[in-house]
Amino acid sequence: MATGGRAITIRDVARAAGVSVASASRALNGHSNVAEPMRHRVTEAARALHYVPHLGARSLSTRRTGAIGVVLPDLFGEFFSEMIRGIDSAAHRQGLQLLLANMHGDARETETALRAMRGRVDGLIVMSPTVGADFLGRHLPEGMPAVVINGGAAGRSCIVVDSHAGARAAVAHLVERGARKLAHIAGPTDNVDAQERVRGFREAVADLLGDADPIVFQGDFADESGRSAGMALAREAHGVDGVFAANDMMAVGCLDALAESGIDVPGRMMVVGFDDVPIARYARPSLTTMRVAIADIGRRAFERLQSSIDAPASVSAPTERIVPELIVRQSTGGDRQGGARPGLEHTP
Amino acid sequence: MATGGRAITIRDVARAAGVSVASASRALNGHSNVAEPMRHRVTEAARALHYVPHLGARSLSTRRTGAIGVVLPDLFGEFFSEMIRGIDSAAHRQGLQLLLANMHGDARETETALRAMRGRVDGLIVMSPTVGADFLGRHLPEGMPAVVINGGAAGRSCIVVDSHAGARAAVAHLVERGARKLAHIAGPTDNVDAQERVRGFREAVADLLGDADPIVFQGDFADESGRSAGMALAREAHGVDGVFAANDMMAVGCLDALAESGIDVPGRMMVVGFDDVPIARYARPSLTTMRVAIADIGRRAFERLQSSIDAPASVSAPTERIVPELIVRQSTGGDRQGGARPGLEHTP
DNA sequence: CTGTTAGCGCATTCAC
DNA sequence: GTGAATGCGCTAACAG
């Protein structure tokens, strides 16, 4: 750790207070069986020496780390921060810290990240939409409580967003609003959510419009890819009057390209996104989208993790399914106010 | 840790391989002095048993944790995620993990967060714009490498954004574009950056427009507060034709309120933000702002931390000053970045 | 109530 | 090369 001049330990405190290490420990941790005068001497000594307990050592003996691991894919902007915010707000209340592992890629890296958690956290929240359930099942340290977001794992608590249903709902909305020819901007092919969204899109388009082979642009969840799709759409408008993007970032990029190309939204083309990240409200036109209460999911994931940490013998590990909710805004002509709905209640 | 059935340790591996714990350790860590056959037996045993090293224990003996602590204030959305992204991208390359401490508040909590890092990280990146330099100086564990973002601390590496200069530049731009009466939407009063921004604003307005007492709305960095300021501005337009918001989120909220109230931006009122979070590009009108390369700062902070971890005897601890760069977009009539108004030629 | 003794899981001397 | 001790800093179980 490159400690300048050997950090001070509980032994130093004990010596300074003239007591045994055990007593110092007890006093410091507020145990009941300590005489008041001694407790005073100890805390005083600790303060004088600027003693800070070594949590690594403590957790080695208590078998409790006071931290939970969060492994996430390389998410884009707001989705990432919303998720963290949700998890953190709940974890913070319990005095737990978050050990982050934002992985930029493949399965091998996921494995590394998972291994790196051993002995450092009490539980895991894993969101790994690109690796199969079997993989997670194999590599999640056994005996380590965990909840998996968007991706099953045998015998684990799971929270999954129903991307398929969300996609269908988005298409239904577009059709209901009068769209007759739809296009989709898809997410990365190795992402299961993205896969489910294309699938739902295709199904719904076939069912509702009888179109068996709709246009699908290959995107990657980043705004730029939505932007190019929008450009392509503007150049060679194949008569498309409705676009469903697999996430909000791409939808916003698309919106931007359309505006730049002078295409009226929603007049000439309607757009629907997915996620409802904060930015969706502030795009112009504001974005109709399938809301996934991201922060809520994070909070929920933590709660389930918490209970599975507290009750090691968690019998059932039911999968919780979340169905996205349609939020209609200007991009499909649905808005009535200027776009932004009052957010959370503000403090005066 | 609620380990289901006692997790397996290096002892189990050693026993299975029929060697001593020490040898197992050497073999597993790729030391040179191990006979090939033994190494094979050990790695094989480890794999068969699904052995995963206990990093907590390892760090206790190596005095290296392989993690760095990141303590941040309760930041809003994109600023937070950009910063994390910058730090993580650099840390990830070095195989280091991030222990997050997002603190929601006061100094006492900051202290707790700081203490909670002892023995769990090799170094600290602290961004704590609401606590004074003296506080940090007192509570940063001594002997623990650290770099401070936006807030000095004696003898520590610091990276500070020149909020004062940024604010002056924003005002200068507004004036140059023809604004004659300005208003400011301020950040939280206890935030030093927010303080510097008001100060810069006041100074510049006095210097450039001779206005000694400009309107200042009290905000809190959240979009809602920018929104209410925008509403107020729309209701009782005191002849204000230029607004400088202390961050982008508030600027965007303000923009939204103005649009809702039918006030033309930039025609009747211009708006400038601060930070240049990704959303700024996608607001309509797109937002002119003072760019702070957030992710870059995070990356930079990590690099400096890294070198101060490697070289315990880091002599100088110079403060690095970052001057925000003006990015002109539609909200001050400047366009050409991030989207276009129909009517302007655009082909690159 | 207090001090002594044992580990927690691992890496690392130091002998052999 | 390899194994037997020792210790990282702390808490817990056991005496007194």
XYZ file of C-alpha atoms (C1' of nucleotides) in Angstrom:
728
model
C 0.000 0.000 0.000
C 2.991 2.223 0.020
C 2.241 3.410 3.486
C 4.507 6.284 4.167
C 5.491 5.365 7.688
C 3.728 2.185 8.706
C 0.126 2.868 9.467
C -0.913 2.498 13.049
C -2.792 -0.567 14.139
C -4.991 -1.596 16.977
C -1.882 -2.811 18.759
C -0.526 0.683 18.899
C -3.785 1.825 20.375
C -3.807 -0.989 22.906
C -0.260 -0.262 23.960
C -0.931 3.449 24.260
C -3.980 2.763 26.378
C -2.149 0.182 28.414
C -4.575 -2.623 27.714
C -4.639 -5.821 25.722
C -5.442 -5.861 22.025
C -8.616 -7.787 22.667
C -9.859 -5.204 25.078
C -9.048 -2.441 22.683
C -11.023 -4.254 20.031
C -13.991 -4.672 22.302
C -13.913 -1.095 23.433
C -13.638 0.200 19.911
C -16.475 -1.957 18.683
C -18.783 -0.942 21.429
C -19.177 -4.281 23.100
C -21.110 -4.279 26.307
C -18.597 -5.980 28.513
C -16.095 -3.205 28.951
C -15.568 -1.004 31.932
C -16.293 2.611 31.242
C -12.904 3.979 32.302
C -11.103 1.545 30.051
C -13.350 2.281 27.120
C -12.595 5.904 27.598
C -8.854 5.382 27.678
C -9.003 3.308 24.529
C -11.163 5.593 22.448
C -9.046 8.459 23.610
C -5.853 6.749 22.563
C -7.404 5.801 19.236
C -8.331 9.351 18.565
C -4.989 10.717 19.601
C -3.233 8.313 17.272
C -5.684 8.866 14.440
C -6.380 5.203 14.423
C -8.415 3.879 11.524
C -9.315 0.195 11.569
C -8.013 -1.977 8.780
C -11.185 -3.288 7.193
C -9.412 -5.899 5.167
C -8.123 -7.541 8.294
C -11.383 -7.194 10.057
C -13.325 -8.872 7.315
C -10.868 -11.726 7.264
C -11.796 -12.587 10.779
C -15.468 -11.671 10.762
C -16.140 -13.191 7.362
C -18.047 -10.124 6.489
C -16.758 -7.482 4.161
C -19.438 -4.834 4.229
C -19.294 -4.491 0.485
C -21.139 -5.905 -2.434
C -19.823 -6.426 -5.903
C -21.499 -4.959 -8.930
C -20.454 -6.238 -12.292
C -21.834 -4.428 -15.266
C -21.258 -4.493 -18.976
C -19.800 -1.443 -20.615
C -23.016 0.462 -20.474
C -23.623 3.751 -21.999
C -24.030 6.829 -19.949
C -27.267 7.191 -18.221
C -28.313 3.600 -18.053
C -25.146 2.832 -16.182
C -25.427 5.719 -13.780
C -29.077 5.121 -13.074
C -28.425 1.536 -12.211
C -25.572 2.405 -9.907
C -27.631 5.100 -8.324
C -30.423 2.671 -7.565
C -28.122 0.087 -6.089
C -26.107 2.589 -4.160
C -29.051 4.383 -2.634
C -30.200 1.133 -1.113
C -26.769 -0.179 -0.205
C -25.775 3.093 1.342
C -28.631 2.860 3.766
C -27.235 -0.422 5.000
C -23.765 0.985 5.235
C -22.500 -1.194 2.447
C -20.054 -0.156 -0.194
C -19.960 -0.973 -3.856
C -17.076 -2.689 -5.565
C -17.437 -1.959 -9.223
C -16.425 -4.123 -12.117
C -17.387 -2.512 -15.330
C -16.341 -4.987 -17.910
C -15.535 -3.990 -21.385
C -16.174 -7.149 -23.162
C -16.015 -10.803 -23.469
C -16.687 -13.775 -21.303
C -13.121 -14.266 -20.248
C -13.115 -10.833 -18.777
C -16.370 -11.500 -17.021
C -14.798 -14.501 -15.427
C -11.845 -12.474 -14.246
C -14.126 -9.864 -12.789
C -16.112 -12.494 -10.978
C -13.003 -14.082 -9.522
C -11.699 -10.750 -8.412
C -14.673 -10.457 -6.108
C -13.865 -13.425 -3.945
C -13.020 -12.395 -0.456
C -13.875 -8.791 -1.045
C -17.629 -8.727 -1.096
C -20.536 -10.338 0.674
C -22.616 -10.696 -2.428
C -22.866 -9.958 -6.088
C -25.157 -8.134 -8.442
C -24.365 -9.213 -11.941
C -25.688 -7.783 -15.135
C -24.211 -9.573 -18.018
C -26.441 -9.511 -21.047
C -23.866 -10.986 -23.353
C -22.968 -14.196 -21.583
C -25.242 -17.173 -21.390
C -26.942 -18.465 -18.291
C -24.786 -21.558 -18.279
C -21.657 -19.460 -18.190
C -22.805 -17.511 -15.162
C -23.945 -20.692 -13.514
C -20.468 -22.086 -13.909
C -18.521 -19.056 -12.837
C -20.497 -17.463 -10.064
C -18.543 -18.449 -6.960
C -20.658 -21.027 -5.244
C -21.763 -20.116 -1.808
C -21.678 -16.490 -2.821
C -25.071 -14.826 -2.716
C -25.909 -13.206 -6.007
C -28.684 -11.747 -8.027
C -28.580 -11.638 -11.769
C -30.117 -8.869 -13.807
C -31.222 -9.653 -17.325
C -29.771 -13.052 -17.750
C -30.684 -16.216 -15.978
C -28.462 -18.443 -13.902
C -29.536 -21.691 -12.441
C -30.560 -21.448 -8.841
C -29.981 -17.718 -8.642
C -32.282 -14.823 -7.999
C -32.969 -13.100 -11.261
C -34.556 -9.888 -12.360
C -35.312 -9.707 -16.021
C -36.763 -6.981 -18.132
C -39.299 -8.289 -20.575
C -37.709 -6.881 -23.680
C -39.832 -8.956 -25.965
C -43.096 -7.671 -24.550
C -41.703 -4.143 -24.491
C -40.813 -4.293 -28.140
C -44.254 -5.562 -29.043
C -45.868 -2.772 -27.068
C -43.727 -0.189 -28.821
C -44.720 -1.479 -32.213
C -48.371 -1.637 -31.222
C -48.203 1.977 -30.159
C -46.656 3.082 -33.442
C -49.275 1.225 -35.403
C -52.049 2.595 -33.284
C -50.773 6.077 -33.959
C -51.020 5.423 -37.635
C -47.614 4.174 -38.713
C -47.760 1.722 -41.583
C -44.165 0.927 -42.358
C -41.696 0.389 -39.545
C -37.975 0.131 -39.154
C -35.895 -0.995 -36.187
C -32.533 0.131 -34.937
C -31.105 -2.888 -33.223
C -28.611 -3.195 -30.397
C -25.469 -5.341 -30.418
C -26.106 -8.819 -31.755
C -24.493 -10.509 -28.792
C -26.733 -8.773 -26.321
C -29.704 -10.836 -25.269
C -31.903 -7.840 -24.624
C -31.171 -6.518 -28.053
C -32.000 -9.922 -29.466
C -35.314 -10.027 -27.677
C -36.162 -6.579 -28.907
C -35.592 -7.420 -32.559
C -37.559 -10.577 -32.108
C -40.483 -8.769 -30.518
C -40.284 -6.145 -33.221
C -40.342 -8.677 -36.028
C -43.187 -10.616 -34.523
C -45.348 -7.599 -33.901
C -44.704 -6.116 -37.308
C -45.668 -9.376 -38.934
C -48.762 -9.711 -36.786
C -49.967 -6.148 -36.998
C -48.851 -5.019 -40.419
C -48.280 -8.255 -42.235
C -44.756 -7.144 -43.009
C -42.554 -10.201 -42.915
C -39.282 -8.511 -43.624
C -39.041 -5.055 -42.112
C -35.941 -2.911 -42.265
C -33.515 -3.462 -39.407
C -30.463 -1.293 -38.927
C -27.635 -2.799 -37.010
C -26.690 -0.548 -34.121
C -24.622 -0.893 -30.963
C -26.614 1.016 -28.330
C -24.453 4.123 -28.782
C -25.931 7.372 -30.039
C -23.747 7.471 -33.110
C -25.220 4.293 -34.494
C -28.711 5.691 -34.056
C -27.540 8.744 -35.841
C -26.325 6.868 -38.890
C -29.538 4.916 -39.026
C -31.418 8.205 -38.982
C -29.257 9.520 -41.788
C -29.861 6.440 -43.881
C -33.560 6.731 -43.213
C -33.554 10.352 -44.291
C -31.598 9.680 -47.465
C -33.554 6.815 -48.784
C -36.900 7.025 -47.091
C -38.404 3.724 -47.998
C -41.714 5.034 -46.962
C -40.863 4.335 -43.356
C -43.071 6.307 -41.023
C -42.221 4.694 -37.715
C -38.942 3.803 -36.027
C -38.384 1.670 -32.980
C -34.913 1.926 -31.517
C -33.613 -0.694 -29.119
C -32.585 1.949 -26.615
C -32.968 5.649 -25.944
C -29.450 6.682 -26.841
C -29.854 5.398 -30.370
C -33.333 6.880 -30.588
C -31.971 10.259 -29.605
C -29.175 9.973 -32.150
C -31.756 9.112 -34.762
C -33.936 12.037 -33.751
C -30.960 14.290 -34.158
C -30.207 13.039 -37.642
C -33.808 13.378 -38.687
C -33.997 16.938 -37.435
C -30.823 17.751 -39.261
C -32.307 16.328 -42.429
C -35.427 18.381 -42.072
C -37.696 15.443 -41.468
C -40.597 16.284 -39.246
C -41.064 14.160 -36.174
C -43.682 13.004 -35.425
C -45.398 14.440 -38.507
C -43.580 12.455 -41.109
C -41.903 9.862 -38.975
C -42.501 8.713 -35.431
C -39.827 7.413 -33.096
C -39.929 5.213 -30.023
C -37.025 4.367 -27.768
C -36.429 1.970 -24.897
C -35.332 2.488 -21.260
C -36.555 5.979 -20.499
C -33.253 7.364 -19.396
C -33.472 10.927 -18.107
C -32.330 12.379 -21.398
C -35.446 11.070 -23.156
C -37.505 13.775 -21.534
C -35.246 16.506 -22.739
C -34.723 15.576 -26.335
C -36.660 17.658 -28.830
C -39.092 16.331 -29.708
C -39.235 14.578 -26.393
C -38.975 10.840 -26.785
C -41.737 8.292 -26.492
C -40.181 5.258 -24.914
C -40.652 2.030 -23.014
C -39.890 2.869 -19.451
C -37.740 0.540 -17.460
C -37.407 1.922 -13.987
C -33.663 1.429 -14.025
C -32.829 2.796 -10.617
C -35.708 0.811 -9.198
C -34.327 -2.367 -10.625
C -31.015 -1.616 -9.023
C -32.658 -0.961 -5.710
C -34.738 -4.087 -6.023
C -31.716 -6.164 -6.946
C -29.963 -4.971 -3.851
C -32.885 -5.813 -1.635
C -33.070 -9.303 -2.944
C -29.350 -9.709 -2.557
C -29.573 -8.432 0.951
C -32.172 -10.976 1.954
C -30.263 -13.763 0.336
C -27.187 -12.719 2.290
C -29.105 -12.621 5.543
C -30.857 -15.908 4.911
C -28.184 -18.234 3.569
C -30.818 -20.915 3.198
C -32.818 -18.973 0.684
C -34.977 -21.724 -0.638
C -36.629 -20.358 -3.716
C -34.901 -18.218 -6.283
C -37.796 -16.970 -8.296
C -37.291 -14.893 -11.342
C -38.810 -11.473 -11.183
C -40.115 -10.225 -14.484
C -40.369 -6.538 -15.209
C -42.656 -5.297 -17.923
C -41.685 -1.950 -19.414
C -44.308 0.753 -19.424
C -45.111 2.868 -22.439
C -44.413 6.548 -21.911
C -45.918 8.627 -24.657
C -44.227 11.879 -25.544
C -43.827 14.181 -28.513
C -41.945 11.851 -30.803
C -45.149 9.946 -31.446
C -47.340 12.980 -31.133
C -48.580 12.070 -27.746
C -47.420 14.885 -25.587
C -49.622 17.613 -24.275
C -47.313 19.835 -22.249
C -43.930 20.886 -23.427
C -42.387 17.544 -22.827
C -41.034 17.385 -19.383
C -43.261 16.083 -16.759
C -42.435 17.207 -13.293
C -39.817 14.798 -12.106
C -39.339 13.945 -8.511
C -40.603 16.225 -5.879
C -38.085 18.927 -5.319
C -36.880 20.107 -1.998
C -37.660 23.698 -1.212
C -20.114 -14.204 3.987
C -22.790 -16.785 4.320
C -20.709 -19.283 2.450
C -22.985 -22.156 1.769
C -20.539 -24.935 2.473
C -17.240 -23.451 3.482
C -15.441 -22.124 0.457
C -12.325 -23.929 -0.542
C -8.949 -22.456 0.269
C -5.426 -22.861 -0.862
C -5.009 -25.504 1.823
C -7.544 -27.694 0.146
C -5.673 -27.323 -3.083
C -2.357 -28.112 -1.437
C -3.727 -31.180 0.228
C -5.358 -32.412 -2.966
C -2.107 -31.956 -4.822
C -0.147 -33.528 -2.029
C 2.140 -30.551 -1.493
C 2.644 -27.876 1.118
C 0.621 -24.698 1.191
C 3.721 -22.688 0.442
C 4.395 -24.669 -2.693
C 0.820 -24.371 -3.793
C 1.034 -20.632 -3.356
C 4.223 -20.439 -5.390
C 2.859 -22.633 -8.116
C -0.373 -20.710 -8.362
C 1.379 -17.381 -8.485
C 3.750 -18.458 -11.188
C 6.971 -18.182 -9.242
C 10.042 -19.412 -10.995
C 11.305 -21.852 -8.422
C 8.812 -24.616 -8.858
C 9.304 -27.936 -10.563
C 7.128 -28.331 -13.596
C 5.432 -31.538 -12.502
C 4.410 -30.048 -9.195
C 3.119 -26.908 -10.773
C 1.003 -29.017 -13.004
C -0.417 -31.046 -10.157
C -1.271 -27.904 -8.263
C -2.954 -25.995 -11.062
C -4.829 -29.135 -11.931
C -6.053 -29.562 -8.383
C -7.005 -25.914 -8.218
C -9.065 -26.225 -11.339
C -10.739 -29.412 -10.265
C -11.735 -27.835 -6.977
C -12.831 -24.572 -8.569
C -10.399 -22.783 -6.377
C -10.642 -19.016 -6.327
C -8.094 -17.132 -4.249
C -9.362 -15.059 -1.372
C -8.230 -11.590 -2.284
C -8.927 -10.170 1.108
C -6.476 -12.557 2.690
C -3.952 -12.078 -0.023
C -3.952 -8.328 0.321
C -3.487 -8.628 4.031
C -0.183 -10.308 3.501
C 0.981 -8.540 0.351
C -0.131 -5.125 1.509
C -1.597 -4.553 -1.884
C -5.293 -4.615 -2.552
C -5.554 -4.120 -6.270
C -8.330 -1.645 -5.816
C -8.632 2.075 -5.575
C -11.270 4.014 -3.751
C -13.374 6.613 -5.430
C -15.364 8.921 -3.245
C -17.797 11.176 -4.975
C -20.513 13.547 -3.927
C -24.060 12.709 -4.839
C -23.630 13.738 -8.404
C -26.319 13.963 -10.911
C -26.522 11.586 -13.778
C -24.088 12.094 -16.488
C -21.393 13.940 -14.648
C -21.128 11.048 -12.266
C -21.069 8.383 -14.928
C -18.587 10.215 -17.093
C -16.203 10.582 -14.219
C -16.468 6.923 -13.296
C -16.034 5.961 -16.888
C -12.830 7.949 -17.158
C -11.370 6.530 -13.991
C -12.457 3.022 -14.756
C -11.142 2.953 -18.269
C -7.685 3.728 -16.968
C -7.880 1.579 -13.860
C -9.209 -1.331 -15.796
C -6.142 -1.361 -17.951
C -4.027 -1.824 -14.849
C -6.292 -4.537 -13.556
C -7.462 -2.417 -10.685
C -10.970 -2.333 -9.359
C -12.996 0.574 -8.105
C -14.461 0.777 -4.652
C -17.178 3.351 -4.816
C -18.330 5.657 -2.089
C -20.992 7.932 -3.317
C -21.726 10.118 -0.405
C -25.019 11.758 -0.011
C -24.136 14.621 2.073
C -22.297 16.146 4.884
C -18.800 16.088 6.199
C -19.445 13.442 8.784
C -20.446 11.083 6.061
C -17.394 11.976 4.058
C -15.277 11.051 7.014
C -17.014 7.719 7.345
C -16.513 6.997 3.680
C -12.851 7.858 3.947
C -12.347 5.624 6.949
C -14.145 2.790 5.248
C -11.407 2.734 2.653
C -8.586 1.838 4.989
C -7.263 -1.597 4.247
C -9.359 -2.031 1.176
C -7.696 0.154 -1.378
C -4.230 1.173 -2.468
C -5.157 4.735 -3.108
C -7.930 7.260 -3.218
C -9.530 9.590 -5.679
C -11.615 12.058 -3.802
C -13.983 14.604 -5.171
C -15.556 16.493 -2.412
C -16.626 19.946 -3.432
C -18.489 20.644 -0.250
C -15.842 20.066 2.351
C -12.934 22.366 2.911
C -9.319 21.639 2.195
C -8.490 21.530 5.864
C -11.085 18.865 6.445
C -9.663 16.632 3.783
C -6.184 17.276 4.997
C -7.220 16.083 8.426
C -9.162 13.046 7.371
C -7.328 11.592 4.441
C -5.565 8.593 5.944
C -1.946 9.562 6.094
C 0.344 7.367 4.141
C -2.494 6.667 1.749
C -1.824 7.940 -1.738
C -4.591 10.197 -2.928
C -5.526 12.715 -5.506
C -8.154 15.306 -4.913
C -10.442 16.626 -7.600
C -11.835 20.103 -7.182
C -10.804 20.838 -3.695
C -7.360 21.279 -2.333
C -5.706 19.346 0.423
C -2.336 20.140 1.788
C 0.411 18.045 0.317
C -1.880 16.140 -1.997
C -2.087 15.940 -5.733
C -4.960 18.041 -6.904
C -6.843 18.546 -10.087
C -9.047 21.561 -10.105
C -11.403 22.903 -12.690
C -11.138 26.622 -13.031
C -14.767 27.394 -12.442
C -14.123 31.054 -11.983
C -12.463 31.464 -15.359
C -15.108 29.289 -16.952
C -17.881 31.443 -15.622
C -16.186 34.587 -16.874
C -15.768 33.064 -20.299
C -19.425 32.088 -20.411
C -20.500 35.603 -19.573
C -18.094 37.078 -22.082
C -19.556 34.876 -24.757
C -23.110 35.892 -23.942
C -22.165 39.547 -24.039
C -20.293 39.124 -27.250
C -23.364 37.549 -28.773
C -25.353 40.585 -27.837
C -26.872 39.847 -24.456
C -27.304 42.927 -22.300
C -28.987 41.667 -19.174
C -27.897 38.411 -17.632
C -29.172 36.025 -15.006
C -27.454 33.118 -13.303
C -28.803 29.820 -12.075
C -26.523 28.888 -9.233
C -25.570 25.514 -7.817
C -25.776 24.510 -4.150
C -24.362 27.154 -1.869
C -22.116 24.719 -0.067
C -20.440 23.596 -3.268
C -17.178 25.347 -3.936
C -17.481 25.032 -7.694
C -20.910 26.579 -7.555
C -19.480 29.361 -5.422
C -16.704 30.042 -7.876
C -19.176 30.129 -10.724
C -21.382 32.726 -9.103
C -18.343 34.740 -8.228
C -17.030 34.620 -11.781
C -20.457 35.481 -13.069
C -20.844 38.484 -10.798
C -17.410 39.793 -11.571
C -17.779 39.475 -15.293
C -21.231 40.997 -15.353
C -19.982 43.940 -13.373
C -16.941 44.351 -15.584
C -18.627 43.863 -18.914
C -22.103 45.252 -18.390
C -21.688 47.420 -15.366
C -24.437 45.519 -13.651
C -23.583 45.276 -10.005
C -26.545 43.252 -8.889
C -27.648 40.734 -11.489
C -30.414 38.217 -10.903
C -29.262 34.963 -9.370
C -31.594 32.013 -8.967
C -30.695 29.548 -6.292
C -30.499 26.069 -7.781
C -29.117 22.731 -6.680
C -27.553 21.297 -9.852
C -30.651 19.180 -10.568
C -32.721 19.731 -13.685
C -35.828 20.613 -11.732
C -34.230 23.669 -10.213
C -33.181 24.871 -13.648
C -36.704 24.329 -14.740
C -38.205 26.500 -12.045
C -35.700 29.221 -12.781
C -36.735 29.040 -16.429
C -40.369 29.309 -15.442
C -39.718 32.315 -13.279
C -37.756 33.894 -16.075
C -40.609 33.291 -18.499
C -43.216 34.688 -16.145
C -41.556 37.877 -15.184
C -39.012 38.514 -17.860
C -37.028 41.304 -16.327
C -35.627 41.975 -19.701
C -33.152 39.179 -19.250
C -31.733 38.050 -22.558
C -28.956 35.763 -21.406
C -28.780 32.986 -18.833
C -25.720 31.284 -17.444
C -26.469 28.086 -15.548
C -23.901 26.581 -13.197
C -24.238 23.189 -14.837
C -25.775 21.557 -17.876
C -28.572 19.762 -16.116
C -30.010 23.015 -14.842
C -29.454 24.653 -18.217
C -31.380 21.886 -19.899
C -34.184 22.169 -17.389
C -34.262 25.879 -18.031
C -34.316 25.352 -21.783
C -37.239 23.055 -21.340
C -39.215 25.566 -19.322
C -38.490 28.310 -21.802
C -39.653 26.164 -24.726
C -42.786 25.322 -22.839
C -43.423 28.985 -22.269
C -42.951 29.788 -25.904
C -39.819 31.789 -25.421
C -37.495 31.577 -28.368
C -33.955 30.452 -27.674
C -31.612 31.892 -28.731
C -33.776 34.538 -30.381
C -35.194 36.099 -27.302
C -32.983 34.570 -24.681
C -29.633 32.795 -24.861
C -28.514 30.053 -22.525
C -25.107 28.734 -21.542
C -24.400 25.716 -19.373
C -21.342 24.207 -17.732
C -19.700 20.760 -18.002
C -20.671 19.614 -21.469
C -22.245 16.375 -20.445
C -23.355 14.240 -23.377
C -26.941 15.397 -23.084
C -25.952 18.964 -23.942
C -25.513 18.022 -27.563
C -28.954 16.522 -27.800
C -31.039 19.139 -26.129
C -33.072 21.292 -28.501
C -31.789 23.838 -29.019
C -28.457 22.185 -28.429
C -26.659 23.716 -25.498
C -23.724 26.082 -25.574
C -21.581 25.176 -22.611
C -18.192 25.297 -20.934
C -16.630 21.975 -21.648
C -14.901 20.160 -18.857
C -13.530 16.935 -20.239
C -14.970 14.967 -17.364
C -13.851 11.517 -18.356
C -10.433 12.907 -19.103
C -10.153 14.323 -15.646
C -11.042 10.959 -14.229
C -8.418 9.272 -16.347
C -5.878 11.889 -15.446
C -6.662 11.581 -11.772
C -6.091 7.880 -11.959
C -2.765 8.292 -13.686
C -1.524 10.660 -11.073
C -2.736 8.394 -8.342
C -1.009 5.498 -9.998
C 2.320 7.227 -10.084
C 2.007 8.365 -6.519
C 1.301 4.762 -5.527
C 4.313 3.496 -7.409
C 6.583 6.207 -6.136
C 5.796 6.540 -2.448
C 8.308 9.335 -2.245
C 6.448 11.574 -4.601
C 8.148 14.821 -3.835
C 6.035 17.498 -5.402
C 2.287 17.544 -5.323
C 1.500 20.183 -7.861
C -2.004 21.304 -8.501
C -3.182 20.791 -12.017
C -5.543 23.453 -13.227
C -8.073 22.740 -15.929
C -9.573 25.550 -17.902
C -12.982 24.808 -19.392
C -13.374 25.329 -23.099
C -16.278 27.182 -24.634
C -18.403 25.022 -26.905
C -20.779 27.078 -28.944
C -24.056 25.504 -29.967
C -27.558 26.557 -30.851
C -28.607 27.977 -27.527
C -26.470 31.021 -28.190
C -27.052 30.924 -31.916
C -23.753 29.370 -32.695
C -24.567 26.024 -34.217
C -22.467 23.602 -36.213
C -21.834 21.182 -33.366
C -24.306 18.511 -32.502
C -27.101 19.093 -34.825
C -28.505 21.614 -37.081
C -31.351 23.821 -37.584
C -32.954 23.233 -40.904
C -31.797 25.905 -43.242
C -28.119 25.889 -42.543
C -25.889 24.113 -44.944
C -24.292 21.129 -43.475
C -22.564 18.671 -45.667
C -19.083 18.109 -44.333
C -14.772 -7.398 33.165
C -10.011 -8.509 31.256
C -5.922 -10.912 29.141
C -4.294 -15.050 26.559
C -4.723 -18.046 22.784
C -6.362 -19.106 18.151
C -7.330 -18.603 13.949
C -9.330 -15.951 9.171
C -6.447 -17.274 4.058
C -2.613 -16.237 2.102
C 2.501 -14.981 0.942
C 6.873 -15.165 2.563
C 10.883 -15.629 5.150
C 14.197 -19.348 6.361
C 16.014 -23.729 6.808
C 16.585 -28.114 4.639
C 12.928 -27.137 -5.184
C 10.258 -27.768 -1.048
C 8.187 -27.629 3.632
C 7.725 -25.621 8.247
C 7.183 -21.440 10.571
C 5.736 -16.505 10.930
C 2.940 -12.635 10.361
C -0.522 -9.302 7.883
C -4.489 -6.739 11.527
C -8.242 -7.974 13.615
C -12.083 -10.547 16.203
C -13.694 -14.504 18.774
C -13.476 -18.234 22.002
C -11.718 -19.380 26.107
C -10.002 -18.856 30.591
C -9.387 -16.221 34.828
